[in-house]
Every structure is written in structure tokens, then in C-alpha cells.
CSV table of C-alpha atoms and ligand atoms in Angstrom, one decimal:
chain,number,residue,atom,x,y,z
A,1,MET,CA,13.7,-8.5,-29.4
A,2,ASP,CA,14.7,-5.6,-26.9
A,3,ILE,CA,11.8,-4.1,-24.6
A,4,LEU,CA,10.8,-1.2,-25.8
A,5,TYR,CA,9.1,1.4,-23.8
A,6,LYS,CA,5.8,3.3,-24.7
A,7,SER,CA,3.9,6.4,-22.7
A,8,THR,CA,0.8,5.1,-20.6
A,9,ARG,CA,-0.9,8.4,-22.3
A,10,ASP,CA,0.4,7.3,-25.8
A,11,ASN,CA,0.7,4.4,-27.6
A,12,SER,CA,2.2,5.6,-31.0
A,13,LYS,CA,5.9,5.8,-30.0
A,14,SER,CA,8.2,3.2,-28.5
A,15,LEU,CA,11.9,4.4,-27.2
A,16,THR,CA,14.7,2.2,-25.9
A,17,ALA,CA,15.4,2.0,-22.1
A,18,SER,CA,18.1,4.2,-22.3
A,19,GLN,CA,16.1,6.8,-23.9
A,20,ALA,CA,13.3,6.5,-21.7
A,21,ILE,CA,16.4,7.1,-18.8
A,22,VAL,CA,17.4,9.8,-20.1
A,23,LYS,CA,13.9,11.7,-21.0
A,24,GLY,CA,12.5,10.6,-17.4
A,25,ILE,CA,9.0,11.2,-18.2
A,26,ALA,CA,7.0,11.1,-21.9
A,27,ASP,CA,6.3,14.3,-23.2
A,28,ASP,CA,2.8,14.0,-23.4
A,29,GLY,CA,2.9,13.8,-19.1
A,30,GLY,CA,2.6,10.0,-19.3
A,31,LEU,CA,4.7,7.4,-17.9
A,32,PHE,CA,7.1,5.0,-19.5
A,33,MET,CA,6.0,1.5,-19.3
A,34,PRO,CA,7.6,-1.9,-21.0
A,35,ASP,CA,6.1,-2.8,-23.9
A,36,ARG,CA,5.7,-6.1,-22.2
A,37,PHE,CA,6.8,-8.2,-19.3
A,38,PRO,CA,9.8,-10.3,-19.8
A,39,SER,CA,10.9,-13.9,-17.6
A,40,LEU,CA,13.9,-14.4,-15.6
A,41,ASP,CA,16.2,-16.6,-16.9
A,42,LEU,CA,17.5,-18.3,-14.4
A,43,SER,CA,15.6,-20.5,-11.8
A,44,LEU,CA,14.7,-19.0,-8.7
A,45,GLU,CA,16.8,-22.4,-7.0
A,46,ASP,CA,19.9,-20.6,-9.5
A,47,LEU,CA,19.0,-16.7,-8.3
A,48,SER,CA,19.6,-17.8,-4.8
A,49,LYS,CA,22.9,-19.0,-4.9
A,50,LEU,CA,23.7,-15.1,-6.3
A,51,ASP,CA,24.5,-12.4,-4.5
A,52,TYR,CA,22.7,-9.3,-4.6
A,53,ARG,CA,24.7,-7.9,-7.5
A,54,GLY,CA,24.3,-11.2,-9.4
A,55,VAL,CA,20.3,-11.0,-9.0
A,56,ALA,CA,20.6,-7.3,-9.4
A,57,TYR,CA,22.0,-8.2,-13.3
A,58,GLU,CA,19.8,-10.9,-13.8
A,59,VAL,CA,16.7,-8.4,-13.0
A,60,MET,CA,18.2,-5.3,-15.1
A,61,LYS,CA,19.0,-7.0,-18.4
A,62,LEU,CA,15.6,-8.0,-18.9
A,63,PHE,CA,14.5,-4.6,-19.0
A,64,PHE,CA,17.1,-2.9,-19.8
A,65,SER,CA,17.9,-5.1,-23.1
A,66,ASP,CA,19.8,-2.3,-25.0
A,67,PHE,CA,22.4,-2.1,-22.4
A,68,THR,CA,25.7,-4.3,-22.9
A,69,GLU,CA,26.8,-6.8,-20.1
A,70,GLU,CA,29.6,-4.7,-19.6
A,71,GLU,CA,27.4,-1.5,-19.5
A,72,LEU,CA,24.9,-2.8,-16.8
A,73,LYS,CA,27.8,-4.4,-14.7
A,74,TYR,CA,29.5,-1.4,-14.7
A,75,CYS,CA,26.6,0.4,-13.0
A,76,ILE,CA,25.6,-1.9,-10.7
A,77,ASN,CA,29.3,-2.7,-9.7
A,78,ASN,CA,29.5,0.8,-9.0
A,79,ALA,CA,26.0,1.4,-7.2
A,80,TYR,CA,26.0,-1.8,-4.7
A,81,ASP,CA,29.4,-1.4,-3.4
A,82,SER,CA,31.0,-0.1,0.2
A,83,LYS,CA,28.7,2.6,0.3
A,84,PHE,CA,26.3,0.0,1.9
A,85,ASP,CA,26.9,-0.6,5.6
A,86,THR,CA,26.4,-4.4,5.0
A,87,ASP,CA,27.6,-7.1,2.2
A,88,GLU,CA,24.4,-8.1,2.3
A,89,ILE,CA,23.0,-5.2,1.0
A,90,VAL,CA,19.8,-5.8,2.3
A,91,PRO,CA,19.3,-7.4,5.1
A,92,MET,CA,16.6,-9.3,6.6
A,93,SER,CA,15.0,-10.1,10.0
A,94,PHE,CA,12.6,-11.8,11.6
A,95,VAL,CA,10.7,-10.3,14.2
A,96,GLU,CA,7.4,-11.3,15.8
A,97,ASN,CA,5.2,-12.6,12.6
A,98,ALA,CA,7.1,-11.1,9.7
A,99,TYR,CA,10.6,-10.9,8.2
A,100,TYR,CA,11.4,-7.5,7.5
A,101,LEU,CA,13.3,-6.8,4.7
A,102,GLU,CA,15.8,-3.4,5.2
A,103,LEU,CA,16.4,-1.4,2.5
A,104,PHE,CA,18.3,1.1,4.7
A,105,HIS,CA,21.8,0.1,4.8
A,106,GLY,CA,23.0,2.8,2.0
A,107,SER,CA,24.7,6.0,2.0
A,108,THR,CA,21.3,7.9,3.3
A,109,ILE,CA,19.4,5.4,5.2
A,110,ALA,CA,16.3,5.4,3.3
A,111,PHE,CA,15.3,2.9,0.9
A,112,LYS,CA,15.7,5.6,-2.2
A,113,ASP,CA,19.5,4.8,-1.8
A,114,MET,CA,18.2,1.4,-3.6
A,115,ALA,CA,17.6,3.0,-6.9
A,116,LEU,CA,19.2,6.1,-6.3
A,117,SER,CA,22.7,4.6,-6.2
A,118,ILE,CA,22.1,3.4,-9.6
A,119,LEU,CA,20.3,6.3,-11.3
A,120,PRO,CA,23.5,8.2,-12.1
A,121,TYR,CA,25.4,5.3,-13.9
A,122,LEU,CA,22.5,4.2,-15.8
A,123,MET,CA,22.0,7.7,-17.1
A,124,LYS,CA,25.4,8.5,-17.4
A,125,VAL,CA,25.7,5.5,-19.8
A,126,SER,CA,22.1,6.0,-21.5
A,127,ALA,CA,23.2,9.8,-22.7
A,128,LYS,CA,26.4,8.5,-24.0
A,129,LYS,CA,24.7,5.3,-25.9
A,130,ASN,CA,22.6,7.8,-27.5
A,131,ASN,CA,25.0,10.6,-28.4
A,132,ILE,CA,23.6,13.2,-25.9
A,133,SER,CA,26.1,16.1,-25.8
A,134,GLU,CA,24.4,18.4,-23.7
A,135,ASP,CA,24.4,18.5,-20.0
A,136,ILE,CA,21.7,16.9,-17.9
A,137,VAL,CA,20.0,18.9,-15.5
A,138,ILE,CA,18.1,16.7,-12.9
A,139,LEU,CA,15.1,18.6,-10.8
A,140,THR,CA,13.9,16.5,-8.3
A,141,ALA,CA,10.7,17.2,-5.8
A,142,THR,CA,11.4,15.2,-2.5
A,143,SER,CA,9.2,14.4,0.0
A,144,GLY,CA,12.4,13.9,2.5
A,145,ASP,CA,14.3,10.9,1.4
A,146,THR,CA,14.6,11.3,-2.4
A,147,GLY,CA,16.5,14.6,-2.3
A,148,LYS,CA,19.4,13.7,-0.5
A,149,ALA,CA,19.4,10.1,-1.9
A,150,ALA,CA,19.4,12.2,-5.2
A,151,LEU,CA,21.6,14.3,-4.1
A,152,ALA,CA,24.3,12.0,-3.0
A,153,GLY,CA,24.3,9.9,-6.0
A,154,PHE,CA,24.5,12.6,-8.6
A,155,ALA,CA,26.7,15.4,-6.6
A,156,GLY,CA,30.4,15.4,-8.8
A,157,VAL,CA,28.8,13.4,-11.5
A,158,ASP,CA,30.7,15.0,-14.7
A,159,GLY,CA,27.7,16.5,-16.9
A,160,VAL,CA,25.0,16.3,-14.7
A,161,LYS,CA,23.6,19.3,-12.4
A,162,ILE,CA,21.0,18.5,-10.1
A,163,CYS,CA,18.0,20.4,-8.1
A,164,VAL,CA,16.8,19.0,-5.2
A,165,PHE,CA,12.7,21.2,-4.0
A,166,TYR,CA,11.5,20.1,-0.8
A,167,PRO,CA,8.6,21.6,1.0
A,168,LYS,CA,9.8,23.5,3.8
A,169,GLY,CA,8.5,22.4,7.2
A,170,GLY,CA,7.4,19.3,5.6
A,171,VAL,CA,10.5,16.9,6.2
A,172,SER,CA,11.6,16.2,9.5
A,173,ALA,CA,14.9,18.0,10.7
A,174,ILE,CA,17.2,15.1,10.2
A,175,GLN,CA,16.4,14.8,6.6
A,176,GLU,CA,16.7,18.5,6.1
A,177,LYS,CA,19.9,18.8,7.2
A,178,GLN,CA,21.0,15.7,5.1
A,179,MET,CA,19.9,18.2,2.1
A,180,VAL,CA,20.8,21.6,3.6
A,181,THR,CA,24.6,20.3,4.2
A,182,GLN,CA,25.1,18.4,0.8
A,183,VAL,CA,28.2,20.0,-1.1
A,184,GLY,CA,29.5,19.6,-4.4
A,185,ASN,CA,29.4,22.5,-7.3
A,186,ASN,CA,26.7,21.1,-9.4
A,187,VAL,CA,24.2,20.9,-6.5
A,188,LYS,CA,21.6,22.9,-5.1
A,189,VAL,CA,18.7,22.9,-2.9
A,190,VAL,CA,15.4,25.1,-2.1
A,191,GLY,CA,12.8,24.6,0.5
A,192,ILE,CA,9.3,25.5,-1.1
A,193,LYS,CA,6.5,27.1,1.0
A,194,GLY,CA,4.4,24.6,0.1
A,195,ASN,CA,3.4,20.8,0.7
A,196,PHE,CA,5.3,18.0,-1.3
A,197,ASP,CA,2.3,18.0,-4.0
A,198,ASP,CA,3.1,21.7,-4.6
A,199,ALA,CA,6.3,20.6,-5.2
A,200,GLN,CA,6.1,17.8,-7.5
A,201,THR,CA,3.8,19.8,-9.4
A,202,GLY,CA,6.2,22.8,-9.9
A,203,VAL,CA,8.6,20.5,-11.0
A,204,LYS,CA,6.3,18.7,-13.6
A,205,ASN,CA,5.1,22.0,-14.9
A,206,ILE,CA,8.6,22.9,-15.7
A,207,PHE,CA,9.4,19.4,-17.7
A,208,ALA,CA,6.0,20.4,-19.3
A,209,ASP,CA,7.0,24.1,-20.4
A,210,LYS,CA,8.0,24.3,-23.7
A,211,GLU,CA,9.5,27.7,-23.8
A,212,PHE,CA,11.7,27.2,-21.2
A,213,ASN,CA,13.1,23.8,-22.4
A,214,GLU,CA,14.3,25.4,-25.1
A,215,LYS,CA,15.6,28.3,-23.4
A,216,ILE,CA,18.1,25.8,-21.4
A,217,ASN,CA,18.8,23.7,-24.4
A,218,ALA,CA,20.3,26.7,-26.3
A,219,ALA,CA,22.3,27.0,-23.1
A,220,GLY,CA,23.5,23.4,-23.7
A,221,TYR,CA,21.6,21.6,-21.4
A,222,ARG,CA,18.0,19.2,-20.8
A,223,PHE,CA,16.1,18.0,-17.9
A,224,SER,CA,15.7,14.7,-16.9
A,225,SER,CA,13.6,13.4,-13.9
A,226,ALA,CA,15.4,11.3,-10.9
A,227,ASN,CA,11.6,11.1,-9.3
A,228,SER,CA,10.3,7.9,-9.1
A,229,ILE,CA,8.5,8.0,-12.3
A,230,ASN,CA,11.8,7.2,-14.1
A,231,ILE,CA,12.1,3.7,-15.2
A,232,GLY,CA,15.6,4.3,-14.2
A,233,ARG,CA,14.5,3.8,-10.2
A,234,LEU,CA,11.4,1.6,-11.2
A,235,ILE,CA,13.5,-1.0,-12.0
A,236,PRO,CA,16.5,-1.5,-10.1
A,237,GLN,CA,13.9,-1.7,-7.1
A,238,VAL,CA,12.4,-4.4,-8.6
A,239,VAL,CA,15.4,-6.8,-7.8
A,240,TYR,CA,15.4,-6.0,-3.8
A,241,TYR,CA,11.9,-8.4,-4.2
A,242,THR,CA,13.3,-10.8,-6.0
A,243,TYR,CA,16.6,-10.9,-3.9
A,244,ALA,CA,14.3,-11.3,-0.7
A,245,TYR,CA,12.4,-14.5,-2.5
A,246,ALA,CA,16.0,-15.8,-3.4
A,247,ASN,CA,17.2,-15.5,0.1
A,248,LEU,CA,14.1,-17.0,2.0
A,249,LEU,CA,14.8,-20.0,-0.6
A,250,ARG,CA,18.5,-20.1,0.3
A,251,ASN,CA,17.8,-20.3,3.8
A,252,GLY,CA,14.9,-23.2,3.8
A,253,LYS,CA,12.4,-20.8,5.0
A,254,ILE,CA,10.3,-21.2,1.9
A,255,GLU,CA,10.7,-24.1,-0.9
A,256,GLU,CA,10.4,-23.3,-4.4
A,257,GLY,CA,7.5,-21.9,-5.7
A,258,ASP,CA,6.2,-20.8,-2.6
A,259,LEU,CA,3.9,-17.9,-2.9
A,260,ILE,CA,4.8,-15.2,-0.4
A,261,ASN,CA,3.5,-11.5,0.5
A,262,PHE,CA,5.2,-8.2,0.9
A,263,VAL,CA,3.6,-5.3,3.0
A,264,VAL,CA,4.9,-1.9,1.6
A,265,PRO,CA,4.7,1.6,3.2
A,266,THR,CA,3.3,3.2,0.4
A,267,GLY,CA,3.3,6.7,-1.0
A,268,ASN,CA,4.1,7.5,-4.6
A,269,PHE,CA,3.4,3.7,-5.5
A,270,GLY,CA,6.8,3.6,-6.7
A,271,ASN,CA,8.0,0.9,-4.3
A,272,ILE,CA,5.1,-1.5,-4.2
A,273,LEU,CA,4.6,-1.4,-8.1
A,274,ALA,CA,8.1,-2.8,-8.2
A,275,GLY,CA,6.8,-5.5,-6.1
A,276,TYR,CA,4.1,-6.2,-8.9
A,277,PHE,CA,7.0,-6.0,-11.8
A,278,ALA,CA,9.1,-8.6,-9.9
A,279,LYS,CA,5.3,-10.8,-9.9
A,280,CYS,CA,5.3,-10.2,-13.3
A,281,ILE,CA,8.8,-11.6,-14.2
A,282,GLY,CA,8.2,-14.7,-12.2
A,283,VAL,CA,8.7,-14.4,-8.9
A,284,PRO,CA,6.3,-15.9,-6.7
A,285,ILE,CA,4.1,-13.4,-4.8
A,286,ASN,CA,0.4,-13.6,-3.7
A,287,LYS,CA,-0.4,-10.3,-2.2
A,288,LEU,CA,1.0,-6.8,-2.0
A,289,ILE,CA,-0.4,-5.1,0.6
A,290,CYS,CA,-0.5,-1.6,0.2
A,291,ALA,CA,0.5,0.7,3.7
A,292,SER,CA,-0.5,4.0,4.0
A,293,ASN,CA,-0.5,6.6,6.6
A,294,GLU,CA,-3.3,8.8,7.6
A,295,ASN,CA,-3.0,10.6,3.6
A,296,LYS,CA,-5.0,7.3,2.6
A,297,VAL,CA,-5.9,8.0,-0.8
A,298,LEU,CA,-4.7,4.5,-1.8
A,299,TYR,CA,-7.1,3.1,1.0
A,300,ASP,CA,-10.1,4.6,0.2
A,301,PHE,CA,-9.3,3.6,-3.6
A,302,PHE,CA,-9.0,-0.3,-2.7
A,303,GLU,CA,-12.5,0.6,-0.7
A,304,THR,CA,-14.7,2.3,-3.3
A,305,SER,CA,-12.9,1.9,-6.7
A,306,VAL,CA,-12.7,5.9,-6.5
A,307,TYR,CA,-9.5,7.8,-6.5
A,308,ASP,CA,-10.2,10.8,-4.9
A,309,ARG,CA,-7.0,13.5,-4.0
A,310,ASN,CA,-10.0,15.9,-2.8
A,311,ARG,CA,-9.2,16.1,1.1
A,312,ASP,CA,-7.3,17.9,3.3
A,313,PHE,CA,-3.1,16.7,3.2
A,314,VAL,CA,-2.1,15.3,6.5
A,315,LEU,CA,1.1,16.1,8.2
A,316,THR,CA,1.9,12.8,9.7
A,317,THR,CA,5.4,11.3,11.4
A,318,SER,CA,5.6,9.3,8.2
A,319,PRO,CA,6.7,12.1,5.7
A,320,SER,CA,7.6,10.3,2.7
A,321,MET,CA,4.2,8.8,2.7
A,322,ASP,CA,2.6,12.4,3.1
A,323,ILE,CA,1.3,12.4,-0.8
A,324,LEU,CA,-2.4,12.7,-2.4
A,325,ILE,CA,-1.2,12.0,-5.8
A,326,SER,CA,0.4,8.8,-5.9
A,327,SER,CA,2.2,9.4,-9.3
A,328,ASN,CA,3.3,5.6,-10.5
A,329,PHE,CA,-0.1,4.4,-9.9
A,330,GLU,CA,-1.3,5.6,-13.0
A,331,ARG,CA,1.3,2.6,-14.4
A,332,LEU,CA,-1.1,0.2,-12.7
A,333,VAL,CA,-4.2,2.0,-13.9
A,334,TYR,CA,-2.6,1.4,-17.8
A,335,LEU,CA,-2.6,-1.9,-17.1
A,336,SER,CA,-5.7,-2.5,-15.7
A,337,CYS,CA,-7.3,-0.8,-17.8
A,338,GLY,CA,-5.4,-3.3,-21.2
A,339,LYS,CA,-2.6,-0.9,-21.9
A,340,ASP,CA,-5.2,1.5,-23.4
A,341,ALA,CA,-3.5,4.6,-23.2
A,342,ALA,CA,-6.4,6.8,-24.3
A,343,LYS,CA,-8.9,5.6,-22.0
A,344,ASN,CA,-5.8,6.3,-19.5
A,345,ALA,CA,-5.4,9.3,-20.2
A,346,GLU,CA,-9.0,10.1,-19.4
A,347,PHE,CA,-8.8,9.4,-16.1
A,348,MET,CA,-5.7,10.7,-15.5
A,349,ASN,CA,-7.3,14.2,-16.9
A,350,ASP,CA,-10.1,13.8,-14.8
A,351,LEU,CA,-7.6,13.5,-12.1
A,352,LYS,CA,-6.6,16.7,-13.3
A,353,GLU,CA,-9.6,18.6,-13.8
A,354,SER,CA,-11.7,17.3,-10.9
A,355,GLY,CA,-9.2,15.8,-8.3
A,356,LYS,CA,-10.5,12.1,-8.5
A,357,TYR,CA,-11.6,9.3,-11.0
A,358,ASN,CA,-13.3,6.2,-10.9
A,359,VAL,CA,-12.2,2.8,-12.2
A,360,THR,CA,-14.6,0.3,-14.0
A,361,ALA,CA,-15.2,-2.9,-12.1
A,362,ASP,CA,-12.8,-5.0,-14.6
A,363,MET,CA,-10.1,-2.7,-13.5
A,364,LYS,CA,-10.6,-3.0,-10.0
A,365,ARG,CA,-11.0,-6.9,-10.2
A,366,PHE,CA,-7.5,-6.8,-12.1
A,367,ILE,CA,-5.7,-4.6,-9.3
A,368,ASP,CA,-7.5,-6.9,-6.6
A,369,GLU,CA,-6.3,-9.7,-7.7
A,370,THR,CA,-2.8,-8.8,-6.2
A,371,PHE,CA,-3.1,-5.4,-4.2
A,372,ILE,CA,-5.0,-5.6,-0.6
A,373,GLY,CA,-5.3,-1.6,0.9
A,374,GLY,CA,-4.8,-0.6,4.5
A,375,PHE,CA,-3.9,2.4,6.6
A,376,ALA,CA,-2.6,3.0,10.0
A,377,SER,CA,-3.0,6.4,11.8
A,378,GLU,CA,-0.9,8.2,13.8
A,379,LYS,CA,-1.6,6.1,17.3
A,380,MET,CA,-1.6,2.9,15.5
A,381,VAL,CA,2.0,3.4,14.2
A,382,SER,CA,3.1,5.0,17.6
A,383,ASP,CA,2.0,2.1,19.5
A,384,LYS,CA,3.5,-0.5,17.2
A,385,ILE,CA,6.9,1.0,17.3
A,386,LYS,CA,6.7,0.9,21.0
A,387,LYS,CA,5.1,-2.8,20.9
A,388,THR,CA,7.7,-3.7,18.5
A,389,PHE,CA,10.3,-2.5,20.8
A,390,ASP,CA,9.0,-3.4,24.2
A,391,GLU,CA,8.4,-7.3,23.2
A,392,THR,CA,11.6,-7.9,20.8
A,393,GLY,CA,13.7,-5.3,21.4
A,394,TYR,CA,13.6,-4.3,17.4
A,395,VAL,CA,13.7,-1.0,16.4
A,396,ILE,CA,11.1,0.5,13.4
A,397,ASP,CA,10.9,3.8,11.8
A,398,THR,CA,7.9,5.6,11.2
A,399,HIS,CA,7.1,4.4,7.9
A,400,THR,CA,7.9,0.5,8.6
A,401,ALA,CA,6.0,1.3,11.6
A,402,VAL,CA,2.8,1.8,9.0
A,403,ALA,CA,3.5,-1.0,7.3
A,404,ALA,CA,3.9,-3.5,10.2
A,405,SER,CA,0.6,-1.9,11.6
A,406,VAL,CA,-1.4,-2.7,8.5
A,407,PHE,CA,0.0,-6.0,8.5
A,408,ASP,CA,-1.6,-6.6,12.0
A,409,GLU,CA,-4.6,-5.7,11.0
A,410,TYR,CA,-5.0,-8.0,8.0
A,411,LEU,CA,-3.3,-10.9,10.0
A,412,LYS,CA,-6.6,-10.2,12.8
A,413,ASN,CA,-8.7,-10.3,9.4
A,414,SER,CA,-8.0,-13.0,7.7
A,415,ASN,CA,-6.7,-16.6,7.7
A,416,ASP,CA,-3.8,-15.9,5.2
A,417,ASP,CA,-0.9,-17.4,6.8
A,418,THR,CA,1.4,-17.0,3.6
A,419,THR,CA,5.0,-16.4,4.7
A,420,THR,CA,5.2,-12.4,4.9
A,421,VAL,CA,7.9,-9.7,4.4
A,422,ILE,CA,7.7,-6.5,5.6
A,423,VAL,CA,9.3,-3.8,3.3
A,424,SER,CA,11.5,-1.9,5.6
A,425,THR,CA,12.1,1.8,4.7
A,426,ALA,CA,13.9,3.8,6.7
A,427,SER,CA,16.7,3.6,9.6
A,428,PRO,CA,14.7,4.5,13.0
A,429,TYR,CA,17.6,7.2,13.5
A,430,LYS,CA,16.2,9.3,10.7
A,431,PHE,CA,12.8,9.9,12.4
A,432,THR,CA,14.4,10.0,16.3
A,433,ARG,CA,11.8,12.2,17.4
A,434,ALA,CA,8.7,10.0,16.8
A,435,VAL,CA,10.5,6.8,17.4
A,436,LEU,CA,11.7,7.7,20.6
A,437,SER,CA,8.6,9.5,21.8
A,438,SER,CA,6.6,6.3,20.5
A,439,ILE,CA,8.8,3.8,22.6
A,440,ASP,CA,9.3,6.4,25.8
A,441,GLY,CA,5.7,8.1,25.8
A,442,ILE,CA,7.8,11.6,26.3
A,443,ARG,CA,6.9,14.3,24.1
A,444,HIS,CA,10.9,15.2,22.7
A,445,ASP,CA,11.9,19.0,22.3
A,446,GLU,CA,15.8,18.6,22.0
A,447,ASP,CA,17.6,19.3,19.5
A,448,ASP,CA,17.8,16.0,17.1
A,449,PHE,CA,21.2,15.0,17.0
A,450,VAL,CA,20.7,14.9,21.0
A,451,LEU,CA,17.6,12.5,20.7
A,452,VAL,CA,20.2,10.4,18.3
A,453,ASP,CA,22.2,9.6,21.2
A,454,LYS,CA,19.4,8.7,23.2
A,455,LEU,CA,17.9,6.6,21.1
A,456,ASN,CA,21.4,4.7,20.8
A,457,GLU,CA,21.5,4.8,24.8
A,458,LEU,CA,17.9,3.3,25.3
A,459,SER,CA,18.1,1.0,22.1
A,460,LYS,CA,21.6,0.1,22.1
A,461,LEU,CA,21.3,0.2,18.1
A,462,GLU,CA,24.5,1.4,16.4
A,463,ILE,CA,24.1,5.3,14.7
A,464,PRO,CA,24.4,5.1,11.4
A,465,LYS,CA,27.9,6.8,9.5
A,466,ALA,CA,25.2,9.0,7.7
A,467,VAL,CA,23.9,10.5,11.0
A,468,ASN,CA,27.4,11.2,12.4
A,469,ASP,CA,28.4,12.4,9.4
A,470,ILE,CA,26.4,15.8,9.3
A,471,ARG,CA,26.2,16.5,13.2
A,472,ASN,CA,28.5,19.3,12.6
A,473,ALA,CA,28.3,19.9,9.0
A,474,PRO,CA,28.1,23.5,7.7
A,475,ILE,CA,24.7,24.6,6.1
A,476,LEU,CA,25.1,25.3,2.2
A,477,HIS,CA,21.8,25.7,1.1
A,478,ASP,CA,19.2,28.1,2.4
A,479,ILE,CA,17.0,29.3,-0.2
A,480,VAL,CA,13.2,29.3,0.3
A,481,CYS,CA,11.1,30.6,-2.3
A,482,GLU,CA,7.1,30.7,-3.3
A,483,LYS,CA,6.2,28.1,-5.1
A,484,GLN,CA,5.5,30.1,-8.5
A,485,GLU,CA,9.5,31.2,-8.4
A,486,MET,CA,11.0,27.5,-8.2
A,487,LYS,CA,11.4,28.2,-12.4
A,488,ASP,CA,13.0,31.2,-11.4
A,489,GLU,CA,15.4,29.3,-8.9
A,490,VAL,CA,16.0,26.7,-11.5
A,491,ALA,CA,17.3,29.7,-14.1
A,492,LYS,CA,19.3,31.4,-11.7
A,493,PHE,CA,21.1,28.0,-11.0
A,494,LEU,CA,21.6,27.4,-14.9
A,495,GLY,CA,22.9,30.9,-15.1
A,496,LEU,CA,20.1,32.1,-17.4
B,1,LIG,C1,9.8,7.5,-0.5
B,1,LIG,C2,9.3,6.3,1.0
B,1,LIG,C3,8.5,5.5,0.7
B,1,LIG,C4,7.4,5.7,-0.1
B,1,LIG,O1,7.7,4.9,-1.2
B,1,LIG,P1,6.9,5.1,-2.7
B,1,LIG,O2,8.0,4.3,-3.6
B,1,LIG,O3,6.9,6.9,-3.0
B,1,LIG,O4,5.6,4.6,-2.6
B,1,LIG,C5,8.1,5.1,2.2
B,1,LIG,N1,9.2,4.5,3.2
B,1,LIG,C6,10.1,5.8,3.2
B,1,LIG,C7,10.9,5.8,4.1
B,1,LIG,C8,10.3,6.6,1.9
B,1,LIG,O5,11.4,7.1,1.8
């Protein structure tokens, strides 16, 4: 029986995986969820003998059950290839007290590559399976990393156009340079005068605009989303949790069946939710530790059962986590209320109307069985980067440092000696200014590429190709618009 997908806000309709991938988000504004959790076919021992692509197939075939083996392997083999700078795809290092699972060896040196290298292929195959003749227009709001990873994934793919919106001034200089130098005749990049939530809300409003949708349909286009709400992004992320377990088993670090923890630097809640999906298909996971930066809406939720976005938005040194509405959290809320779509829709309506909602004690208990919240201040992040480098020589980026710092606090306050994996989401070369300042204690005002060289001198860590490639690349995108003008920019892009 195929796994079917239903909206978190309306249980009455079911879609196949390929239909849900093309659609991105449900018409009612809800997110697609599998109607049940499948189980891994192979034992963990057997999985430990497979390479990344092998594990990817074993995991994705469970959720994308309407894809043929040939279709899925075509997607996997095109995604996880020499774009990654290591055959292992996701190498792991033990440093101090935990394993660091490095998800930044893809073409844009951040974890978004794990899913966005495969999404364009999944989308192309899905469109073909469903006889969709219109060109797909991907609209994406980015807090920094998704944008470039989506541009890199979709540039030059036939039948697809992509438009990325980022908060002007809210992303790192390297992140911005990566985006505005993107080549390809099917791409557009726009800075908006607002923060990430404004960009995300703007994109959601365009998707929900019936009239505008009809207008673009008439011109031969249809919208889809590459944001982390698409199951075509969520499911590929389940793979590296499974692979990490298999890797530890292969290397004799754990025995089959041993539980492990993951600490995940969290923003939109997509990465950590994939960890939960891994647990649901049979990967032995004890705790998922949700690490927030100073935008600690999730940490406060774990403390109080109230999700409350009414607060000032803080610009931190971990911009990819500067988020007040963690979209994917809705999926956990939906599961925690027993897949009651009407009830979930009420919470989401409260969020929309008053900026907050309060879950029931039963729901909170369900969530607490697996999840633990923590947060790190800017000072803790900076101290952790320095301490880790000084004591071990290992350089971590600001996002990873949020997780590492939260893990240190967790160890201080618990007796948990479970083997733990820190999910490492970006190369330190993506956030050189903050990383270097943390290590040498100096405020750096130099050009970003000067800082790249300084960090290289200090750390001896090889400069990734992705950084060298953009050093002298020309700027191809310089549009900045008001948040109310996003729709006009899309219309211009499509020639309407
Ligand atoms: C996107 C991102 C995160 C947050 O991941 P979510 O899935 O949004 O929770 C953390 N770190 C980096 C470097 C990212 O790019």
C-alpha cells in the first residue's frame, strides 16, 4: 500500500508523494504528512554495510512509495555525487564529548544541500509522473542558506524557474555574495526590506493568492515551494540520521539497538523533525535536543507549553536560525494531538490571530518523550567556538556552536551518558567574521575574503571550493524591494 499524504489542517484529501512534492504546501495552508510511518526493511546491521546512496534509497523508498526504483535511484545518483567534496557525503568527527555529523560538504557548504541537491530531480520526476505540462515556478524565502542551495540545485533545470527572496542585511556577506552571483537564465534573486519572517509570509501569501495563481496558470506556469515545508526536502533529511547511526555501528562505536542522541541547531524545525521521522521508522534514538539561538521561541515552548512569537526579532551570528515561526513545528503539533487536523488548524489560527497558542498537557507529554529544548546566548556561542578551537583545533561555525553549547549545558544538568551526535550544519567559512572574532577576540571589519584567508592561516582548515568560486564572480542580481512588492517582482520575472 502506498504511503499517502494529508494536510495537517484537513484530513479529508489524500495525495501521493509525487503529488505532494509538486504542490509543496496544501491549499488550506497546512503541511503534508504521511498517513502512517513505514518501517525500515533492512536491519540496522545490514544498513551499516551500505554507502550514503544505498541508505538514501532504503529510506526514501519507504516514503516516496509511488516512485519506481529506477526513478528514485536516478534522483539519488544525480544528487549525491561529486558535487560533494567527500565520497562519504556526510563525514563524522569525534571531538571532545560528541560526534559532529558534518552536513556541509555539498556545493553551498551548508546542510540545505542535503535536501536541495535532490529536490529538483524529485520535482522533475514528480511533474512527469503526474503529466504536468506547465513550467514550475519555485518561490523561496531564505534566512541565508536555503536560497543559494535552491539556486544551485535548480539553475539550468528545464521546465523550472526559481525566484529567491532574502532579508537584505539579514544574511552574512558570504551568503549574500553566493546568491547574487548565481548564474542561470531561469533564476532571480531579490532582497527585501524586512526580516526572514516577512519574506516567508510574503511567499506564503503569494502561494495563497487565488487570483494571481490563476493568472500565472493561464500563462503556463504553476507555483511550487522549495522551502523546508516540502516533503521532498523533509524526507531526504531522514537519510543522514539513519546513515549516522549506521556509520557508528559500522565503526564499532555502538552496538545494534543502542540508543543515541542528536543535538540539532534549529530554526524552521525541518532538520530536527527529520530526526524524529528517523526514530519513527526504527532508528534507535533516545533524545532529540532542540538548540535555539537568542530567538528562543522553541526553548520557551519546551519550558511553558506556550508557543509565543510575540517578541523582538534578534539578529544573531547564526542567521539561518533567526526565525520566530518554525513552520515545521506544525507537523509535530499535528502528531501530538493525535493527527486531529481540526484541532491543529485551531492552534495555527491562534498563531495567526494572536501570535501564540497553548498546547494541552497530553500534547506536551507526547513531545517531551523525545524532545528537549535548550538555547545559547551570543556569548555562549562565541565562547564555545573559541574553546573548541583552543582545546582541540577543530573549527565550528556559529550554528553548530549553538548546538555544541546547548549540549554542554545539557551534560552539566543531566546524567545522560548516551552516545551523542551534534548535527553540524555549516562550514565555518560561511560565517568567517563571527568565527574569527570568536577565536582571536578582535572585531573584524575587513573584507570577507580577507577574513577567509585569515581563518585559513589560523586554522589550517582547507578553503572550500564554493568560497573560492565566488571570490571574483560578478554580481548579477541587485534588486531590493519592499515586502509588499514581492508579488510584482514575481510577475516581472514571469513576464506578466
Ligand atoms: C537552515 C539552517 C539551520 C536550521 O535548520 P531548520 O531545518 O530550519 O531548523 C541551522 N543551521 C544552518 C547552517 C542552516 O542553514
